[in-house]
Coordinates of C-alpha atoms in Angstrom, one line a residue:
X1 CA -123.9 71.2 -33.8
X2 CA -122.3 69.7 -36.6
X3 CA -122.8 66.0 -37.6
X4 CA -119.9 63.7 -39.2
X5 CA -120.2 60.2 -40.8
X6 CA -117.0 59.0 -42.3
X7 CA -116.7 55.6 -43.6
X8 CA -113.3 54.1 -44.1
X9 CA -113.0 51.2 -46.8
X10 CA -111.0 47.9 -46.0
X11 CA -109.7 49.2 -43.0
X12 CA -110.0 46.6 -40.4
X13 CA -109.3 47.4 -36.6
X14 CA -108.7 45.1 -33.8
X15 CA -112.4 45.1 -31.6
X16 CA -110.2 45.4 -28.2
X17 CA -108.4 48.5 -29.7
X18 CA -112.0 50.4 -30.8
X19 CA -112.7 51.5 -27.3
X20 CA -109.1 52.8 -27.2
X21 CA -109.6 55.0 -30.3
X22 CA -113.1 55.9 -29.3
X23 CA -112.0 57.3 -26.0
X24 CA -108.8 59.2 -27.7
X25 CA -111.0 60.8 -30.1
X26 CA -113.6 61.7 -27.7
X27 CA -110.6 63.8 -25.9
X28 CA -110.3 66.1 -28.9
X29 CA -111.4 69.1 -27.7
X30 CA -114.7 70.4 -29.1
X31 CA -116.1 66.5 -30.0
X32 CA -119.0 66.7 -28.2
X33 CA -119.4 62.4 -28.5
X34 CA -117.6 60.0 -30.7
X35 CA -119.3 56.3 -31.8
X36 CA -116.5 54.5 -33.4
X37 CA -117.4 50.7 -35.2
X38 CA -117.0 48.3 -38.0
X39 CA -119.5 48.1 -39.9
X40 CA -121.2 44.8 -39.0
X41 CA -124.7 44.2 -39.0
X42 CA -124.6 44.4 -34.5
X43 CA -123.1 48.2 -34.8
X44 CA -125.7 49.1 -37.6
X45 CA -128.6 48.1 -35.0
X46 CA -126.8 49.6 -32.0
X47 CA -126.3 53.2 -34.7
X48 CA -130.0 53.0 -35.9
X49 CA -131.3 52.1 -31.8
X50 CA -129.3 55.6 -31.4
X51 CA -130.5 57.1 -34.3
X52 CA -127.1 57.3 -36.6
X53 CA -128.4 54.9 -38.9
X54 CA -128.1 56.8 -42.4
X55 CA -127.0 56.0 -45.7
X56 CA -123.6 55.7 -45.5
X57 CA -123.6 53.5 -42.3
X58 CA -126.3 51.3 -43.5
X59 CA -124.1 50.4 -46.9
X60 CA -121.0 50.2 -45.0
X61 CA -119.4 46.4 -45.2
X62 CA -118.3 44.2 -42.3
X63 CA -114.4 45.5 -43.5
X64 CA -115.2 49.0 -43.2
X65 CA -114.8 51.6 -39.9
X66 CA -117.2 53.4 -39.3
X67 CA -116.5 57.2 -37.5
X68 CA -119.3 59.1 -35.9
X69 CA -118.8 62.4 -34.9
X70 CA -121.0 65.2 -33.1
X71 CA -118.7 68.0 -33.4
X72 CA -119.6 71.9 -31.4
X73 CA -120.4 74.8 -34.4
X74 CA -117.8 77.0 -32.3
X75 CA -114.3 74.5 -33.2
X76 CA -112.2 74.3 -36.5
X77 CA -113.6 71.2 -38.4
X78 CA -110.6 70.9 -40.3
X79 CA -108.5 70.8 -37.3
X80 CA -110.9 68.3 -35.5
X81 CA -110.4 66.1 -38.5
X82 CA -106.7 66.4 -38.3
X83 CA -106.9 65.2 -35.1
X84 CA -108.4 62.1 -35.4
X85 CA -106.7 61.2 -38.8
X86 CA -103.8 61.4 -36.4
X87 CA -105.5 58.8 -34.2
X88 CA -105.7 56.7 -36.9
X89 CA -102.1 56.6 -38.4
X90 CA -100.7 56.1 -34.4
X91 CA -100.8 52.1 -35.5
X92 CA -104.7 51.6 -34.0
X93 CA -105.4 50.0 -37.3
X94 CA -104.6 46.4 -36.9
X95 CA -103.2 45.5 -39.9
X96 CA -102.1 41.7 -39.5
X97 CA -104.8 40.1 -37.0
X98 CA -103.0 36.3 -37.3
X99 CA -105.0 33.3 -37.2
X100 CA -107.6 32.2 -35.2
X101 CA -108.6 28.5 -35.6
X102 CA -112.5 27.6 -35.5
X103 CA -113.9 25.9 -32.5
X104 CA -115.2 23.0 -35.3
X105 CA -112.9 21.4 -37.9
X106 CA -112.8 19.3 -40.4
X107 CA -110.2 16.7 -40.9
X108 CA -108.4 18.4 -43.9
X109 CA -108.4 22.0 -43.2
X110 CA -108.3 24.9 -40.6
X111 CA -110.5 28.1 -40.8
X112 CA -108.4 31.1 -41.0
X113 CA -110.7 34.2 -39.5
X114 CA -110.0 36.8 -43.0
X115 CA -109.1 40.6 -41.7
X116 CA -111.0 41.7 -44.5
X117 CA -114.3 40.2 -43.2
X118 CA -113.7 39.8 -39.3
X119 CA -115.5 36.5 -39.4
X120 CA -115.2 32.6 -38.9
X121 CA -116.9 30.2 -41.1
X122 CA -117.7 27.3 -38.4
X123 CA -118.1 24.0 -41.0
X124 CA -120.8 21.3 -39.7
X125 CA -118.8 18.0 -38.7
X126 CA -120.0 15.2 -36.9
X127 CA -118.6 14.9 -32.9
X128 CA -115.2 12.4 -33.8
X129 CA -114.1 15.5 -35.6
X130 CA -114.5 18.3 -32.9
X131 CA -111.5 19.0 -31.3
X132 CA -110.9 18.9 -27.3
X133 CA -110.8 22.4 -25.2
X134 CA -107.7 21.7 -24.2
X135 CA -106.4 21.4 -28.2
X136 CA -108.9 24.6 -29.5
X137 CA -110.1 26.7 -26.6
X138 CA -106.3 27.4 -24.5
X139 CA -104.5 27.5 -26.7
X140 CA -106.5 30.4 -28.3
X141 CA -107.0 32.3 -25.2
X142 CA -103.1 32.4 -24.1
X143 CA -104.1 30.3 -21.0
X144 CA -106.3 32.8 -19.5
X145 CA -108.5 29.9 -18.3
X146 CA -105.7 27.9 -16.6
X147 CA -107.5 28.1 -13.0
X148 CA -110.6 26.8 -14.6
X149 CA -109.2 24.0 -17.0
X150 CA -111.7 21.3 -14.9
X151 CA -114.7 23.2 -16.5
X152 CA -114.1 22.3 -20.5
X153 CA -117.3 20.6 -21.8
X154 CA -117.7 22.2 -25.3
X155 CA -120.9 23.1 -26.5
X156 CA -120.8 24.9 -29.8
X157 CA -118.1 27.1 -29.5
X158 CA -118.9 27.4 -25.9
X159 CA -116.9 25.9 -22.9
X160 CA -120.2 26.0 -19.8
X161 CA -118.6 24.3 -16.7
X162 CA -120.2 22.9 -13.7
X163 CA -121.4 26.3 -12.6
X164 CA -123.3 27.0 -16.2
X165 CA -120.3 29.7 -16.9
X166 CA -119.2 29.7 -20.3
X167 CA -115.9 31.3 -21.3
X168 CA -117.2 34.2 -22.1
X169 CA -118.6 34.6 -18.1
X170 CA -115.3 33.6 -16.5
X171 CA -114.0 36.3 -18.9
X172 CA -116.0 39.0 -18.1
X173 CA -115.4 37.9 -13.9
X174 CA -112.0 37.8 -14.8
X175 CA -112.1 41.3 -16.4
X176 CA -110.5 40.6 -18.9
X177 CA -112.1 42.9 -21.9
X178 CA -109.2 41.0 -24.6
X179 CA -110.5 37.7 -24.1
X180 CA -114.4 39.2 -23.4
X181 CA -114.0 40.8 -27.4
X182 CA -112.3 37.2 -29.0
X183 CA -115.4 35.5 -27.6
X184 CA -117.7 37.6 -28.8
X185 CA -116.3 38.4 -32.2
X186 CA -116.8 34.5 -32.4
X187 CA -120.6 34.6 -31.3
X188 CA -120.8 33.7 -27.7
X189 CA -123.9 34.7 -26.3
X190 CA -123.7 38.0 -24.0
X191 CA -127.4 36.7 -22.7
X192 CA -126.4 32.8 -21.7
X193 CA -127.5 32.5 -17.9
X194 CA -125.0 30.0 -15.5
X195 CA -127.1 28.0 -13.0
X196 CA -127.6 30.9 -10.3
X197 CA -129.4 32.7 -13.0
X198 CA -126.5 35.7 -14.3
X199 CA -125.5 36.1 -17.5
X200 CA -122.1 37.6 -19.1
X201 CA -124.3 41.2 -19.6
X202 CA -125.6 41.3 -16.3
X203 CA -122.3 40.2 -14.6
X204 CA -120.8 43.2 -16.1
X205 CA -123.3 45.4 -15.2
X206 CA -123.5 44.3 -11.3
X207 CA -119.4 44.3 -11.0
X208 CA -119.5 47.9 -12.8
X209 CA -117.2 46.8 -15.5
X210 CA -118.3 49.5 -17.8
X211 CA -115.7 49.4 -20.4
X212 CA -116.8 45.9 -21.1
X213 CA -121.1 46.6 -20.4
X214 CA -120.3 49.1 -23.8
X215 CA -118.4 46.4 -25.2
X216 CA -121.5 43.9 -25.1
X217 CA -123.8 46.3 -26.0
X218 CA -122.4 46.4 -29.8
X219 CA -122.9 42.6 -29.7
X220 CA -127.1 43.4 -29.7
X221 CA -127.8 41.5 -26.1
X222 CA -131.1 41.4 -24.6
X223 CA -131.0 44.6 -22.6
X224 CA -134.0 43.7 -21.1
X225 CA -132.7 40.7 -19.4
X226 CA -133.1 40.2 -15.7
X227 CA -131.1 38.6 -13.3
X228 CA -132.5 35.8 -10.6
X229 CA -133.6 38.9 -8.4
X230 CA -135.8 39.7 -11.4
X231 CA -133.3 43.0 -11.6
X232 CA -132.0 44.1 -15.2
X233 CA -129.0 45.7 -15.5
X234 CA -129.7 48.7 -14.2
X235 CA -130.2 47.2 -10.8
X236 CA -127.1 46.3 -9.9
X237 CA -125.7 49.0 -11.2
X238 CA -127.9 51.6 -9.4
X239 CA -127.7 50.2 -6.2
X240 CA -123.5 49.9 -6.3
X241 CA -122.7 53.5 -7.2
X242 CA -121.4 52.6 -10.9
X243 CA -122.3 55.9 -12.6
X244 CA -120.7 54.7 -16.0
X245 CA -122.8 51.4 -16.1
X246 CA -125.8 53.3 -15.1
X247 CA -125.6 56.0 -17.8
X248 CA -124.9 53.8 -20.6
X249 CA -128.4 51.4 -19.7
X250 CA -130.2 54.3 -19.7
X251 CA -128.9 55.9 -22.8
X252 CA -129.7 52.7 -24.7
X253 CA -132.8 52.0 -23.3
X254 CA -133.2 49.7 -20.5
X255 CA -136.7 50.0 -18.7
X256 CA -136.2 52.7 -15.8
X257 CA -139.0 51.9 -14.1
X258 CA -138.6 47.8 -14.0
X259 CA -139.7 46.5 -11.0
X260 CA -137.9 43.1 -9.6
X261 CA -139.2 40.1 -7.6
X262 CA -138.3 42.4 -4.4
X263 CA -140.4 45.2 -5.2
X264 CA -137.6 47.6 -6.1
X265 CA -136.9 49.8 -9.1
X266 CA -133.5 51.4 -9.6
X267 CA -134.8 54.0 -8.3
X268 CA -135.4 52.5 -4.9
X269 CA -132.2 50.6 -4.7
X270 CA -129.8 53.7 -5.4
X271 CA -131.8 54.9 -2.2
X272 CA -132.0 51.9 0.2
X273 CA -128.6 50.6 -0.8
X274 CA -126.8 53.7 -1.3
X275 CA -125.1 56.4 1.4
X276 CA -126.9 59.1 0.0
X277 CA -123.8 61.2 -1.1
X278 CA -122.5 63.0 -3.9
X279 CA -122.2 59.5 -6.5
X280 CA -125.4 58.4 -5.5
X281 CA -127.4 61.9 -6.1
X282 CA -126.0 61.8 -9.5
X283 CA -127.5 58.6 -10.0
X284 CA -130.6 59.3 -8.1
X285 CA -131.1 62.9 -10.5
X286 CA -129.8 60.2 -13.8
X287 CA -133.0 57.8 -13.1
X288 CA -135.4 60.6 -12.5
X289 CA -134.1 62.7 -15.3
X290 CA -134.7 59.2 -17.5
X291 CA -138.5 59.1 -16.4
X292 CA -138.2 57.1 -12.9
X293 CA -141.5 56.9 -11.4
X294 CA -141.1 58.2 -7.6
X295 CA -144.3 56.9 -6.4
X296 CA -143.8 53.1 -7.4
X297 CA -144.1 51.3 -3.9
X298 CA -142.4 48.9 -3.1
X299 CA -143.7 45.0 -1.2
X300 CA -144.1 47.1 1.9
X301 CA -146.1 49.9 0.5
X302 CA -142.6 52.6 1.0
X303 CA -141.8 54.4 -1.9
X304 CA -138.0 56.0 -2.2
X305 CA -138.9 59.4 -0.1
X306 CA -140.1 56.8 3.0
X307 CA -136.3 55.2 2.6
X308 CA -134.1 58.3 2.3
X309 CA -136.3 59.6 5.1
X310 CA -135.4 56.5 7.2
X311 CA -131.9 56.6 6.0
X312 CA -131.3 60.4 6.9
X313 CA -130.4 61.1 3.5
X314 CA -131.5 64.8 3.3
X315 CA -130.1 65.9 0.2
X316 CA -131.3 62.7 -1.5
X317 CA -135.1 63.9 -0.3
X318 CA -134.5 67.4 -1.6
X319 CA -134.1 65.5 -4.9
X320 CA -137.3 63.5 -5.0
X321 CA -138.9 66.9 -3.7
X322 CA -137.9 68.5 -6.4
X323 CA -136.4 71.1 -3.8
X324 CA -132.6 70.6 -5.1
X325 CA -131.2 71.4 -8.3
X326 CA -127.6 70.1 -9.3
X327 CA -127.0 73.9 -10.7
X328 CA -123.4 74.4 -10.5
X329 CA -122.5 71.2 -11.5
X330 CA -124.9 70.4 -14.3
X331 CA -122.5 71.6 -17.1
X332 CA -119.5 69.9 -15.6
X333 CA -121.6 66.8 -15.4
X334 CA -122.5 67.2 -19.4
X335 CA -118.8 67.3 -20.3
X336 CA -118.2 64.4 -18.3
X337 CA -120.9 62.5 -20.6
X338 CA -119.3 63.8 -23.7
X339 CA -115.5 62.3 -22.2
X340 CA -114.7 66.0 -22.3
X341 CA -112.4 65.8 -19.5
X342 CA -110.1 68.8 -19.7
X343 CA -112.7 71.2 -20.1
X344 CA -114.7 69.7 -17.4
X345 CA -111.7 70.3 -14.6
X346 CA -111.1 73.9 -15.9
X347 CA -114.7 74.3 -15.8
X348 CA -114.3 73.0 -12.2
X349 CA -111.7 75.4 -11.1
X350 CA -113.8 77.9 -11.4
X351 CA -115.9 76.8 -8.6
X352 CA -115.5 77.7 -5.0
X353 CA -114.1 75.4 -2.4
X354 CA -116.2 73.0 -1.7
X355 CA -116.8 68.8 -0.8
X356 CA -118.6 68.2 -3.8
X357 CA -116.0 69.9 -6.1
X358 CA -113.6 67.6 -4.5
X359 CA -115.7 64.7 -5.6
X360 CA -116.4 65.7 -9.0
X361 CA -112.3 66.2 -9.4
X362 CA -111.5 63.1 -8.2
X363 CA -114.2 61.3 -10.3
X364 CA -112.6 62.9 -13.7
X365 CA -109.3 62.6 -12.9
X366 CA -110.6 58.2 -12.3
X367 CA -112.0 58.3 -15.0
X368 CA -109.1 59.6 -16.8
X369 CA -107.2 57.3 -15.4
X370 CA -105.0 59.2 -13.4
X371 CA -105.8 57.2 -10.1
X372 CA -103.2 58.6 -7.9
X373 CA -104.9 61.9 -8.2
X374 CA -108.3 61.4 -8.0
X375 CA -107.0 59.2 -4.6
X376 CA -105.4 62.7 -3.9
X377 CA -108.8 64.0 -3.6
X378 CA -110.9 61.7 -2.3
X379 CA -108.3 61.3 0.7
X380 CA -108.8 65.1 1.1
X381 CA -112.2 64.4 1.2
X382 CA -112.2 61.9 3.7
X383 CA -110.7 63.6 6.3
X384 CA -114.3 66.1 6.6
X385 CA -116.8 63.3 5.3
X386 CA -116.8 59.8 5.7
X387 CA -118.8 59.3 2.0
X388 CA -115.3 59.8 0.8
X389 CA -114.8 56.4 2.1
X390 CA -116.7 54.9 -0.2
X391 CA -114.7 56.7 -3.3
X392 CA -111.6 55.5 -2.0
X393 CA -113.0 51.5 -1.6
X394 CA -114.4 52.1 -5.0
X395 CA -110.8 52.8 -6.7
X396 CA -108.8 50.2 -4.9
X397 CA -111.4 47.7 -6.3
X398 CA -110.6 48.7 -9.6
X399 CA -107.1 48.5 -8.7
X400 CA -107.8 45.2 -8.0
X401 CA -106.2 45.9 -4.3
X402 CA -109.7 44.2 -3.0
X403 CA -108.4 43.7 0.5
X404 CA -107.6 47.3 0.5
X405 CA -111.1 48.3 -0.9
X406 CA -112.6 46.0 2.1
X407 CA -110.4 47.9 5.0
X408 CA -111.6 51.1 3.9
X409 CA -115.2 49.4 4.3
X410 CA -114.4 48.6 7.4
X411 CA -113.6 51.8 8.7
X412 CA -116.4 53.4 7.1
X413 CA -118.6 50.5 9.4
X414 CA -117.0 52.2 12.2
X415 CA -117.9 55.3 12.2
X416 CA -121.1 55.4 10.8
X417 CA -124.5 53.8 12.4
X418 CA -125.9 52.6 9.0
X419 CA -125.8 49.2 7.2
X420 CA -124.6 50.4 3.8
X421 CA -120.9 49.9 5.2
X422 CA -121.4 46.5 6.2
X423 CA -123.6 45.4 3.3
X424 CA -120.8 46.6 1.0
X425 CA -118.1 44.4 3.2
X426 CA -120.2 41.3 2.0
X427 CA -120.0 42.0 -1.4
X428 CA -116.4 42.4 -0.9
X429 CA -115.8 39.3 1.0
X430 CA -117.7 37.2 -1.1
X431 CA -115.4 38.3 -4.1
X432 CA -112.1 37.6 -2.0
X433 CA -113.3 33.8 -1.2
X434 CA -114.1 34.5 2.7
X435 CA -117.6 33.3 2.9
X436 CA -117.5 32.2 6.3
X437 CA -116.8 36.1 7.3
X438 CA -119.7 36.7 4.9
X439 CA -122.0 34.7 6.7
X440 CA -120.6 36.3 10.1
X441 CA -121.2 39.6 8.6
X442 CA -124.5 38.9 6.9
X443 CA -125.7 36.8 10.4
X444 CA -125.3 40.6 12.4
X445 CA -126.9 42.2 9.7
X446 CA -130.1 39.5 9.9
X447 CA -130.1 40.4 13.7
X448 CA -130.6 44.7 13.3
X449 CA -132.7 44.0 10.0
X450 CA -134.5 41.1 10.7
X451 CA -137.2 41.2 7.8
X452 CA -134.6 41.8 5.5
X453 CA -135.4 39.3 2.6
X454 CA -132.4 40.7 0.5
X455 CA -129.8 39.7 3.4
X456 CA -131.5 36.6 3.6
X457 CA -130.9 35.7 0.0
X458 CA -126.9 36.6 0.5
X459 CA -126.6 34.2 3.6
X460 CA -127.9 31.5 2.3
X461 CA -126.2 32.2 -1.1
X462 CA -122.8 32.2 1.3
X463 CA -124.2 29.2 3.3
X464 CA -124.1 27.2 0.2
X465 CA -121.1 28.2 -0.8
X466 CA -120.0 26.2 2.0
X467 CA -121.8 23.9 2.0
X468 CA -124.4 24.5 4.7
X469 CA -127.1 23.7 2.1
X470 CA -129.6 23.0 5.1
X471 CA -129.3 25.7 6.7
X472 CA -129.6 27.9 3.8
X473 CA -132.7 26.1 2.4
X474 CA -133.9 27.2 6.7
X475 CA -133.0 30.6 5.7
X476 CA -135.0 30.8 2.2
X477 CA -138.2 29.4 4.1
X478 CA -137.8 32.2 6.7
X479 CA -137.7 34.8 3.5
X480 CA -141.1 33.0 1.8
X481 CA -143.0 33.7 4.6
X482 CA -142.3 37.2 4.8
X483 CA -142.9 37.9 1.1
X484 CA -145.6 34.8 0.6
X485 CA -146.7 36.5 -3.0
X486 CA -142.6 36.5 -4.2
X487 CA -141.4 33.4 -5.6
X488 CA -137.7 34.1 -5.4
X489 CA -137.1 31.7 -2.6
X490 CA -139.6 28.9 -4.0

């Protein structure tokens, strides 16, 4: 393996354009992985947390990019660097960033944010001389706000509304990774919790927005942070299927075995929430590979093999047996890590015919972002196993075809005899606005799973939504006295 550092002098690039180059040059065939930054203090602590932290990083300036390679001993180095010089010359670098004005003032003159420096001096003034949100704030974000102009009280440089959500949340919900980088290139906080408890990192995380979870993470958050379920990051994540969100909390370190006011670890959620198919083994072997503890029990003294056991998830308990190994697809799954894509469907072809090789080609050909082929596959998928199903409501999510996502839920509800279906349909309705067909849907869950606290938490979260604050407050007493030692409901 060979090892690259190069530092680039007074070359400034545009923050929302570093995950662009960073994925381009982790396409190069034979870069094994590719860490691309500016040289601020934030990527120096995210390089040394990862151990690239040497010499040249640690003197490089705010103004300078840092590139850092891992490259195979078998490839042409010259060639490789070719390659990404390449990259660099395709106008990436950002060479006029314009103007962005401060959130504070002073009377007699605007801050400029310098290229050279990629920062904002903020000058003390007293409150007659801050300017509104509607003067500062829009006009800076290009009206991405509009829908939400009701929720301008400025704090600091940070618009928090009536909901605690500061512009840098309603970003991040809006996924919106342009506006996500402005705000945090100007310092808002990736860790600032709204009132229900969720912060910017978190949201992320739990909506598997992994392009922007990596894009916080160079901002130093808290990684430990939990949500009001007591869950970090890796949570949500785990028990939603998002591979991408999943691997990169693990890879920087966010506690594996973390237990949350539930009684659940990843671990445990990936199982009880999960359909026990091909995305969800991944997971399942990611955590345990990471040093999750299978025996941790959970409020009702069940650890992870009594739930797949329930759930019928057979391969899942070969997993936690230790009785299945990944074999044929371990390599493939390594080159999907490194971003290696082309290799990884060649690698791929070799296979024989089979359910999970039509998985694994549909997941690399989303995460290439060729959707209409990886839809190809996970159609032809669907048609022998319903798991498929879930692939397909997955990618029309990201499409941000939601009502699309929420049929295929549907159908999957139909023709199975298991809650993860239904539970997902919540989620989904939640997101589109219906809460009174969440409560519906979470009300017939309550009835098969009565002494599910979890449910209980969603319908009264929906019950409030609409304003059925009594009956909610009914519904969070019910959960207390099942879990009497949990004060999530308190």
């Amino acid at each position: 393996m060979i090892h690259i550092v190069k530092v680039i002098s007074n070359c400034y690039v545009d923050s929302v354009l570093l995950g662009n180059l960073s994925e381009k040059v982790n396409l190069i065939e034979g870069v094994n992985k590719a860490i691309i930054a500016m040289g601020t203090d934030r990527n120096k602590e995210v390089m040394k947390r990862l151990d690239l932290l040497n010499e040249d990083i640690q003197n490089a300036s705010v103004s300078d990019l840092i590139i850092n390679l891992s490259i195979s001993n078998s490839v042409n180095l010259d060639e490789i660097i070719a390659a990404v010089e390449a990259l660099l010359n395709e106008k990436l670098i950002i060479e006029e960033t314009g103007y962005l004005i401060s959130y504070l003032q002073t009377t007699v003159s605007e801050q400029k944010m310098d290229k050279t420096t990629n920062t904002s001096i903020v000058l003390e003034t007293d409150n007659k001389n801050h300017r509104s949100y509607h003067e500062i704030f829009q006009p800076l974000t290009n009206g991405l706000m509009k829908e939400f102009d009701d929720h301008a009280i400025v704090q600091d440089h940070r618009g928090i509304n009536s909901l605690g959500q500061t512009d840098l949340m309603l970003a991040v919900l809006a996924k919106n990774i342009t506006k996500t980088a402005k705000l945090l290139e100007l310092g808002s906080d990736p860790n600032h919790k709204d009132n229900s408890g969720l912060s910017p990192f978190i949201a992320a995380a739990a909506n598997g927005l992994s392009d922007i979870f990596e894009l916080i993470l160079h901002y130093c958050p808290d990684i430990q942070e939990v949500n009001h379920f007591g869950g970090t990051a890796l949570l949500p994540s785990s028990e939603k299927g998002y591979l991408n969100v999943v691997r990169s909390a693990l890879k920087v370190g966010v506690s594996v075995n973390h237990v949350n006011r539930l009684g659940w670890t990843a671990l445990l959620e990936a199982v009880i929430f999960g359909n026990g198919g091909y995305l969800y083994q991944i997971i399942i072997n990611e955590l345990i590979m990471n040093g999750a503890d299978i025996s941790i029990k959970d409020f009702e003294e069940k650890i992870a093999i009594d739930y797949a056991t329930e759930l019928k998830q057979k391969d899942v308990i070969k997993l936690l047996n230790n009785e299945k190994k990944m074999s044929n697809f371990i390599g493939i799954d390594m080159l999907i890590k490194k971003k290696n894509y082309i290799q990884a469907l060649r690698d791929i072809a070799k296979l024989p015919n089979s359910l999970e090789k039509l998985f694994y080609q549909g997941m690399v050909y989303e995460q290439m972002g060729y959707e209409k082929e990886a839809e190809m596959f996970y159609r032809k998928g669907a048609g022998f196993d319903v798991q498929f199903i879930y692939y397909l409501a997955q990618l029309k999510r990201r499409q941000g075809r939601v009502e699309e996502a929420l049929s295929f839920f549907k159908y999957g509800a139909e023709n199975t005899n298991t809650y993860f279906y239904d539970y997902q349909q919540t989620n989904y309705l939640r997101e589109l606005g219906k809460h009174q067909e969440a409560v519906n849907l979470t009300e017939t869950l309550l009835a098969k799973y009565p002494s599910r606290v979890d449910f209980m938490f969603h319908l009264a979260n929906s019950l409030t939504t609409i304003g059925e604050n009594e009956k909610a407050q009914e519904i969070l007493k019910k959960a207390a006295t099942i879990q009497p030692t949990n004060n999530l409901f308190l």
